[in-house]
Amino acid sequence: MRAIFKNVIKPGVIDKSLFNFTAKALINGLDSGYDVPVYTDSDKEMVANLKANLYQFSAAKTLTQIKEMSSLLTDGERTRSFAEFKKEVAKVYSNYNINYLQAEYNQAIGSARMAANWVSIQADKDTLPYLQYKTVGDSHVRESHKALDNIIRPVDDPFWDTYYPPNDWNCRCDVIQIATGKETPLPKNLPAISKVFSGNNSKNGVVFNDQHPYFNNLSEAEQKNVQEFIKSNVK
């Protein structure tokens, strides 16, 4: 806060300590969720892709957070005192580094688990060619996810390019792989999925896709800044 107030950290800067704080939490989530007894080459490739995505996400988040904090230096008419600035920035910090980060950490765990499943699914699809969508089945399941429960489609069916879980924040849905099954006719009114969760993230090797606001709202210069930061700071 003090560094931003003193203009030592400016908009466009990716503070390394804040980046490390975020990246460490999300990589821990990835490691927790991607729990397989033996890593195949496909597992290693998947984990490498997921980690690269989380590093880029952490850099984009840090840049976005600092930009938002810096905008609070004034109230639109005058420069805030440090006490005023600190009070306003504390709200932003709490959102990004407690509330948002908890949801993002959960997403890293869930996405990693489903990515590990996807690798296994691809390896076994000749003998287990179908997937069945499964919700947890309790009162907390979203109505839109209930509509997908028990749908059976082939592993390579385009249905899974949209509806392979997770399909929202803290989504607990899963798929089971089966040898035989009757394909479910797809209704015309399948639920819409948020852009942030659109696509099969496991198939694409990401936890957060390019529609997430941290990515989607970056200018070309900021995107370049993120890539240069990653090259210089992630080994």
PDB file of N, CA and C in Angstrom, residues 2-66:
ATOM      1  N   ARG A   2       1.880   1.250   0.861  1.00  0.00           N
ATOM      2  CA  ARG A   2       2.732   2.442   0.973  1.00  0.00           C
ATOM      3  C   ARG A   2       3.543   2.663  -0.300  1.00  0.00           C
ATOM      4  N   ALA A   3       3.987   1.554  -0.917  1.00  0.00           N
ATOM      5  CA  ALA A   3       4.765   1.673  -2.150  1.00  0.00           C
ATOM      6  C   ALA A   3       3.915   2.243  -3.282  1.00  0.00           C
ATOM      7  N   ILE A   4       2.645   1.836  -3.352  1.00  0.00           N
ATOM      8  CA  ILE A   4       1.753   2.400  -4.365  1.00  0.00           C
ATOM      9  C   ILE A   4       1.486   3.871  -4.059  1.00  0.00           C
ATOM     10  N   PHE A   5       1.256   4.180  -2.792  1.00  0.00           N
ATOM     11  CA  PHE A   5       0.967   5.555  -2.395  1.00  0.00           C
ATOM     12  C   PHE A   5       2.135   6.485  -2.730  1.00  0.00           C
ATOM     13  N   LYS A   6       3.361   5.967  -2.567  1.00  0.00           N
ATOM     14  CA  LYS A   6       4.557   6.773  -2.842  1.00  0.00           C
ATOM     15  C   LYS A   6       4.981   6.700  -4.300  1.00  0.00           C
ATOM     16  N   ASN A   7       4.167   6.047  -5.119  1.00  0.00           N
ATOM     17  CA  ASN A   7       4.424   5.936  -6.555  1.00  0.00           C
ATOM     18  C   ASN A   7       5.672   5.124  -6.873  1.00  0.00           C
ATOM     19  N   VAL A   8       6.085   4.274  -5.922  1.00  0.00           N
ATOM     20  CA  VAL A   8       7.199   3.355  -6.185  1.00  0.00           C
ATOM     21  C   VAL A   8       6.701   2.195  -7.046  1.00  0.00           C
ATOM     22  N   ILE A   9       5.503   1.714  -6.730  1.00  0.00           N
ATOM     23  CA  ILE A   9       4.828   0.724  -7.568  1.00  0.00           C
ATOM     24  C   ILE A   9       3.733   1.443  -8.331  1.00  0.00           C
ATOM     25  N   LYS A  10       3.810   1.385  -9.661  1.00  0.00           N
ATOM     26  CA  LYS A  10       2.886   2.131 -10.506  1.00  0.00           C
ATOM     27  C   LYS A  10       2.003   1.174 -11.306  1.00  0.00           C
ATOM     28  N   PRO A  11       0.890   1.687 -11.861  1.00  0.00           N
ATOM     29  CA  PRO A  11       0.072   0.849 -12.742  1.00  0.00           C
ATOM     30  C   PRO A  11       0.923   0.283 -13.873  1.00  0.00           C
ATOM     31  N   GLY A  12       0.737  -0.978 -14.176  1.00  0.00           N
ATOM     32  CA  GLY A  12       1.547  -1.628 -15.205  1.00  0.00           C
ATOM     33  C   GLY A  12       2.678  -2.450 -14.623  1.00  0.00           C
ATOM     34  N   VAL A  13       2.975  -2.222 -13.326  1.00  0.00           N
ATOM     35  CA  VAL A  13       4.027  -2.987 -12.658  1.00  0.00           C
ATOM     36  C   VAL A  13       3.428  -4.260 -12.069  1.00  0.00           C
ATOM     37  N   ILE A  14       4.155  -5.365 -12.189  1.00  0.00           N
ATOM     38  CA  ILE A  14       3.752  -6.625 -11.555  1.00  0.00           C
ATOM     39  C   ILE A  14       4.682  -6.849 -10.382  1.00  0.00           C
ATOM     40  N   ASP A  15       4.170  -6.600  -9.191  1.00  0.00           N
ATOM     41  CA  ASP A  15       4.989  -6.739  -7.993  1.00  0.00           C
ATOM     42  C   ASP A  15       5.304  -8.215  -7.752  1.00  0.00           C
ATOM     43  N   LYS A  16       6.582  -8.531  -7.643  1.00  0.00           N
ATOM     44  CA  LYS A  16       6.994  -9.936  -7.562  1.00  0.00           C
ATOM     45  C   LYS A  16       6.514 -10.617  -6.288  1.00  0.00           C
ATOM     46  N   SER A  17       6.540  -9.913  -5.161  1.00  0.00           N
ATOM     47  CA  SER A  17       6.124 -10.546  -3.901  1.00  0.00           C
ATOM     48  C   SER A  17       4.641 -10.884  -3.921  1.00  0.00           C
ATOM     49  N   LEU A  18       3.825  -9.987  -4.475  1.00  0.00           N
ATOM     50  CA  LEU A  18       2.393 -10.247  -4.565  1.00  0.00           C
ATOM     51  C   LEU A  18       2.114 -11.364  -5.575  1.00  0.00           C
ATOM     52  N   PHE A  19       2.864 -11.367  -6.673  1.00  0.00           N
ATOM     53  CA  PHE A  19       2.757 -12.451  -7.656  1.00  0.00           C
ATOM     54  C   PHE A  19       3.079 -13.792  -7.006  1.00  0.00           C
ATOM     55  N   ASN A  20       4.164 -13.846  -6.252  1.00  0.00           N
ATOM     56  CA  ASN A  20       4.579 -15.105  -5.610  1.00  0.00           C
ATOM     57  C   ASN A  20       3.534 -15.591  -4.607  1.00  0.00           C
ATOM     58  N   PHE A  21       2.930 -14.646  -3.888  1.00  0.00           N
ATOM     59  CA  PHE A  21       1.888 -14.992  -2.912  1.00  0.00           C
ATOM     60  C   PHE A  21       0.729 -15.712  -3.609  1.00  0.00           C
ATOM     61  N   THR A  22       0.275 -15.156  -4.727  1.00  0.00           N
ATOM     62  CA  THR A  22      -0.841 -15.740  -5.467  1.00  0.00           C
ATOM     63  C   THR A  22      -0.442 -17.057  -6.124  1.00  0.00           C
ATOM     64  N   ALA A  23       0.686 -17.041  -6.821  1.00  0.00           N
ATOM     65  CA  ALA A  23       1.118 -18.234  -7.561  1.00  0.00           C
ATOM     66  C   ALA A  23       1.344 -19.419  -6.633  1.00  0.00           C
ATOM     67  N   LYS A  24       1.951 -19.168  -5.477  1.00  0.00           N
ATOM     68  CA  LYS A  24       2.208 -20.259  -4.532  1.00  0.00           C
ATOM     69  C   LYS A  24       0.908 -20.924  -4.095  1.00  0.00           C
ATOM     70  N   ALA A  25      -0.102 -20.118  -3.779  1.00  0.00           N
ATOM     71  CA  ALA A  25      -1.390 -20.665  -3.336  1.00  0.00           C
ATOM     72  C   ALA A  25      -2.025 -21.501  -4.434  1.00  0.00           C
ATOM     73  N   LEU A  26      -1.999 -21.003  -5.656  1.00  0.00           N
ATOM     74  CA  LEU A  26      -2.658 -21.712  -6.757  1.00  0.00           C
ATOM     75  C   LEU A  26      -1.899 -22.970  -7.171  1.00  0.00           C
ATOM     76  N   ILE A  27      -0.574 -22.910  -7.143  1.00  0.00           N
ATOM     77  CA  ILE A  27       0.215 -24.109  -7.458  1.00  0.00           C
ATOM     78  C   ILE A  27       0.000 -25.165  -6.380  1.00  0.00           C
ATOM     79  N   ASN A  28      -0.145 -24.743  -5.134  1.00  0.00           N
ATOM     80  CA  ASN A  28      -0.467 -25.694  -4.066  1.00  0.00           C
ATOM     81  C   ASN A  28      -1.807 -26.370  -4.338  1.00  0.00           C
ATOM     82  N   GLY A  29      -2.782 -25.596  -4.825  1.00  0.00           N
ATOM     83  CA  GLY A  29      -4.067 -26.166  -5.188  1.00  0.00           C
ATOM     84  C   GLY A  29      -3.944 -27.171  -6.314  1.00  0.00           C
ATOM     85  N   LEU A  30      -3.132 -26.833  -7.297  1.00  0.00           N
ATOM     86  CA  LEU A  30      -2.878 -27.748  -8.409  1.00  0.00           C
ATOM     87  C   LEU A  30      -2.253 -29.045  -7.920  1.00  0.00           C
ATOM     88  N   ASP A  31      -1.240 -28.930  -7.084  1.00  0.00           N
ATOM     89  CA  ASP A  31      -0.557 -30.120  -6.567  1.00  0.00           C
ATOM     90  C   ASP A  31      -1.497 -30.986  -5.735  1.00  0.00           C
ATOM     91  N   SER A  32      -2.397 -30.327  -5.001  1.00  0.00           N
ATOM     92  CA  SER A  32      -3.352 -31.068  -4.184  1.00  0.00           C
ATOM     93  C   SER A  32      -4.373 -31.800  -5.047  1.00  0.00           C
ATOM     94  N   GLY A  33      -4.842 -31.149  -6.105  1.00  0.00           N
ATOM     95  CA  GLY A  33      -5.881 -31.733  -6.935  1.00  0.00           C
ATOM     96  C   GLY A  33      -5.386 -32.782  -7.915  1.00  0.00           C
ATOM     97  N   TYR A  34      -4.161 -32.604  -8.419  1.00  0.00           N
ATOM     98  CA  TYR A  34      -3.631 -33.542  -9.413  1.00  0.00           C
ATOM     99  C   TYR A  34      -2.946 -34.694  -8.676  1.00  0.00           C
ATOM    100  N   ASP A  35      -3.761 -35.595  -8.188  1.00  0.00           N
ATOM    101  CA  ASP A  35      -3.291 -36.658  -7.307  1.00  0.00           C
ATOM    102  C   ASP A  35      -3.383 -37.999  -8.027  1.00  0.00           C
ATOM    103  N   VAL A  36      -2.309 -38.376  -8.698  1.00  0.00           N
ATOM    104  CA  VAL A  36      -2.259 -39.678  -9.379  1.00  0.00           C
ATOM    105  C   VAL A  36      -1.053 -40.446  -8.847  1.00  0.00           C
ATOM    106  N   PRO A  37      -1.152 -41.768  -8.750  1.00  0.00           N
ATOM    107  CA  PRO A  37      -0.059 -42.541  -8.158  1.00  0.00           C
ATOM    108  C   PRO A  37       1.225 -42.523  -8.976  1.00  0.00           C
ATOM    109  N   VAL A  38       1.081 -42.557 -10.301  1.00  0.00           N
ATOM    110  CA  VAL A  38       2.249 -42.565 -11.190  1.00  0.00           C
ATOM    111  C   VAL A  38       2.005 -41.589 -12.327  1.00  0.00           C
ATOM    112  N   TYR A  39       2.963 -40.687 -12.554  1.00  0.00           N
ATOM    113  CA  TYR A  39       2.841 -39.716 -13.639  1.00  0.00           C
ATOM    114  C   TYR A  39       3.305 -40.330 -14.951  1.00  0.00           C
ATOM    115  N   THR A  40       2.401 -40.341 -15.931  1.00  0.00           N
ATOM    116  CA  THR A  40       2.787 -40.716 -17.286  1.00  0.00           C
ATOM    117  C   THR A  40       3.334 -39.473 -17.991  1.00  0.00           C
ATOM    118  N   ASP A  41       3.831 -39.647 -19.205  1.00  0.00           N
ATOM    119  CA  ASP A  41       4.286 -38.484 -19.987  1.00  0.00           C
ATOM    120  C   ASP A  41       3.125 -37.523 -20.227  1.00  0.00           C
ATOM    121  N   SER A  42       1.929 -38.076 -20.430  1.00  0.00           N
ATOM    122  CA  SER A  42       0.751 -37.225 -20.635  1.00  0.00           C
ATOM    123  C   SER A  42       0.424 -36.428 -19.387  1.00  0.00           C
ATOM    124  N   ASP A  43       0.588 -37.045 -18.214  1.00  0.00           N
ATOM    125  CA  ASP A  43       0.378 -36.319 -16.957  1.00  0.00           C
ATOM    126  C   ASP A  43       1.387 -35.188 -16.810  1.00  0.00           C
ATOM    127  N   LYS A  44       2.626 -35.469 -17.110  1.00  0.00           N
ATOM    128  CA  LYS A  44       3.675 -34.448 -16.995  1.00  0.00           C
ATOM    129  C   LYS A  44       3.392 -33.273 -17.920  1.00  0.00           C
ATOM    130  N   GLU A  45       2.946 -33.570 -19.135  1.00  0.00           N
ATOM    131  CA  GLU A  45       2.619 -32.502 -20.078  1.00  0.00           C
ATOM    132  C   GLU A  45       1.438 -31.684 -19.586  1.00  0.00           C
ATOM    133  N   MET A  46       0.421 -32.364 -19.065  1.00  0.00           N
ATOM    134  CA  MET A  46      -0.757 -31.665 -18.557  1.00  0.00           C
ATOM    135  C   MET A  46      -0.393 -30.759 -17.389  1.00  0.00           C
ATOM    136  N   VAL A  47       0.369 -31.270 -16.429  1.00  0.00           N
ATOM    137  CA  VAL A  47       0.747 -30.466 -15.260  1.00  0.00           C
ATOM    138  C   VAL A  47       1.579 -29.258 -15.683  1.00  0.00           C
ATOM    139  N   ALA A  48       2.477 -29.447 -16.626  1.00  0.00           N
ATOM    140  CA  ALA A  48       3.295 -28.329 -17.115  1.00  0.00           C
ATOM    141  C   ALA A  48       2.416 -27.245 -17.724  1.00  0.00           C
ATOM    142  N   ASN A  49       1.413 -27.649 -18.492  1.00  0.00           N
ATOM    143  CA  ASN A  49       0.506 -26.682 -19.108  1.00  0.00           C
ATOM    144  C   ASN A  49      -0.332 -25.959 -18.062  1.00  0.00           C
ATOM    145  N   LEU A  50      -0.822 -26.701 -17.071  1.00  0.00           N
ATOM    146  CA  LEU A  50      -1.629 -26.089 -16.015  1.00  0.00           C
ATOM    147  C   LEU A  50      -0.808 -25.098 -15.197  1.00  0.00           C
ATOM    148  N   LYS A  51       0.434 -25.460 -14.898  1.00  0.00           N
ATOM    149  CA  LYS A  51       1.293 -24.552 -14.133  1.00  0.00           C
ATOM    150  C   LYS A  51       1.584 -23.286 -14.930  1.00  0.00           C
ATOM    151  N   ALA A  52       1.860 -23.433 -16.213  1.00  0.00           N
ATOM    152  CA  ALA A  52       2.120 -22.258 -17.053  1.00  0.00           C
ATOM    153  C   ALA A  52       0.915 -21.326 -17.051  1.00  0.00           C
ATOM    154  N   ASN A  53      -0.285 -21.900 -17.122  1.00  0.00           N
ATOM    155  CA  ASN A  53      -1.503 -21.108 -17.091  1.00  0.00           C
ATOM    156  C   ASN A  53      -1.666 -20.387 -15.754  1.00  0.00           C
ATOM    157  N   LEU A  54      -1.354 -21.073 -14.652  1.00  0.00           N
ATOM    158  CA  LEU A  54      -1.501 -20.455 -13.330  1.00  0.00           C
ATOM    159  C   LEU A  54      -0.487 -19.338 -13.108  1.00  0.00           C
ATOM    160  N   TYR A  55       0.710 -19.491 -13.648  1.00  0.00           N
ATOM    161  CA  TYR A  55       1.694 -18.413 -13.538  1.00  0.00           C
ATOM    162  C   TYR A  55       1.230 -17.183 -14.321  1.00  0.00           C
ATOM    163  N   GLN A  56       0.701 -17.408 -15.507  1.00  0.00           N
ATOM    164  CA  GLN A  56       0.199 -16.280 -16.294  1.00  0.00           C
ATOM    165  C   GLN A  56      -0.998 -15.623 -15.608  1.00  0.00           C
ATOM    166  N   PHE A  57      -1.871 -16.454 -15.059  1.00  0.00           N
ATOM    167  CA  PHE A  57      -3.029 -15.943 -14.332  1.00  0.00           C
ATOM    168  C   PHE A  57      -2.589 -15.101 -13.135  1.00  0.00           C
ATOM    169  N   SER A  58      -1.609 -15.591 -12.382  1.00  0.00           N
ATOM    170  CA  SER A  58      -1.130 -14.874 -11.191  1.00  0.00           C
ATOM    171  C   SER A  58      -0.517 -13.529 -11.573  1.00  0.00           C
ATOM    172  N   ALA A  59       0.212 -13.496 -12.677  1.00  0.00           N
ATOM    173  CA  ALA A  59       0.805 -12.240 -13.132  1.00  0.00           C
ATOM    174  C   ALA A  59      -0.278 -11.260 -13.579  1.00  0.00           C
ATOM    175  N   ALA A  60      -1.258 -11.762 -14.335  1.00  0.00           N
ATOM    176  CA  ALA A  60      -2.348 -10.903 -14.800  1.00  0.00           C
ATOM    177  C   ALA A  60      -3.173 -10.393 -13.622  1.00  0.00           C
ATOM    178  N   LYS A  61      -3.394 -11.233 -12.629  1.00  0.00           N
ATOM    179  CA  LYS A  61      -4.149 -10.825 -11.445  1.00  0.00           C
ATOM    180  C   LYS A  61      -3.393  -9.746 -10.672  1.00  0.00           C
ATOM    181  N   THR A  62      -2.093  -9.933 -10.510  1.00  0.00           N
ATOM    182  CA  THR A  62      -1.287  -8.947  -9.787  1.00  0.00           C
ATOM    183  C   THR A  62      -1.322  -7.598 -10.492  1.00  0.00           C
ATOM    184  N   LEU A  63      -1.176  -7.621 -11.803  1.00  0.00           N
ATOM    185  CA  LEU A  63      -1.212  -6.383 -12.582  1.00  0.00           C
ATOM    186  C   LEU A  63      -2.574  -5.704 -12.429  1.00  0.00           C
ATOM    187  N   THR A  64      -3.637  -6.490 -12.513  1.00  0.00           N
ATOM    188  CA  THR A  64      -4.997  -5.955 -12.395  1.00  0.00           C
ATOM    189  C   THR A  64      -5.234  -5.363 -11.015  1.00  0.00           C
ATOM    190  N   GLN A  65      -4.757  -6.075  -9.999  1.00  0.00           N
ATOM    191  CA  GLN A  65      -4.959  -5.614  -8.622  1.00  0.00           C
ATOM    192  C   GLN A  65      -4.232  -4.301  -8.362  1.00  0.00           C
ATOM    193  N   ILE A  66      -3.002  -4.208  -8.819  1.00  0.00           N
ATOM    194  CA  ILE A  66      -2.236  -2.977  -8.601  1.00  0.00           C
ATOM    195  C   ILE A  66      -2.866  -1.804  -9.353  1.00  0.00           C
TER     196      ILE A  66
END
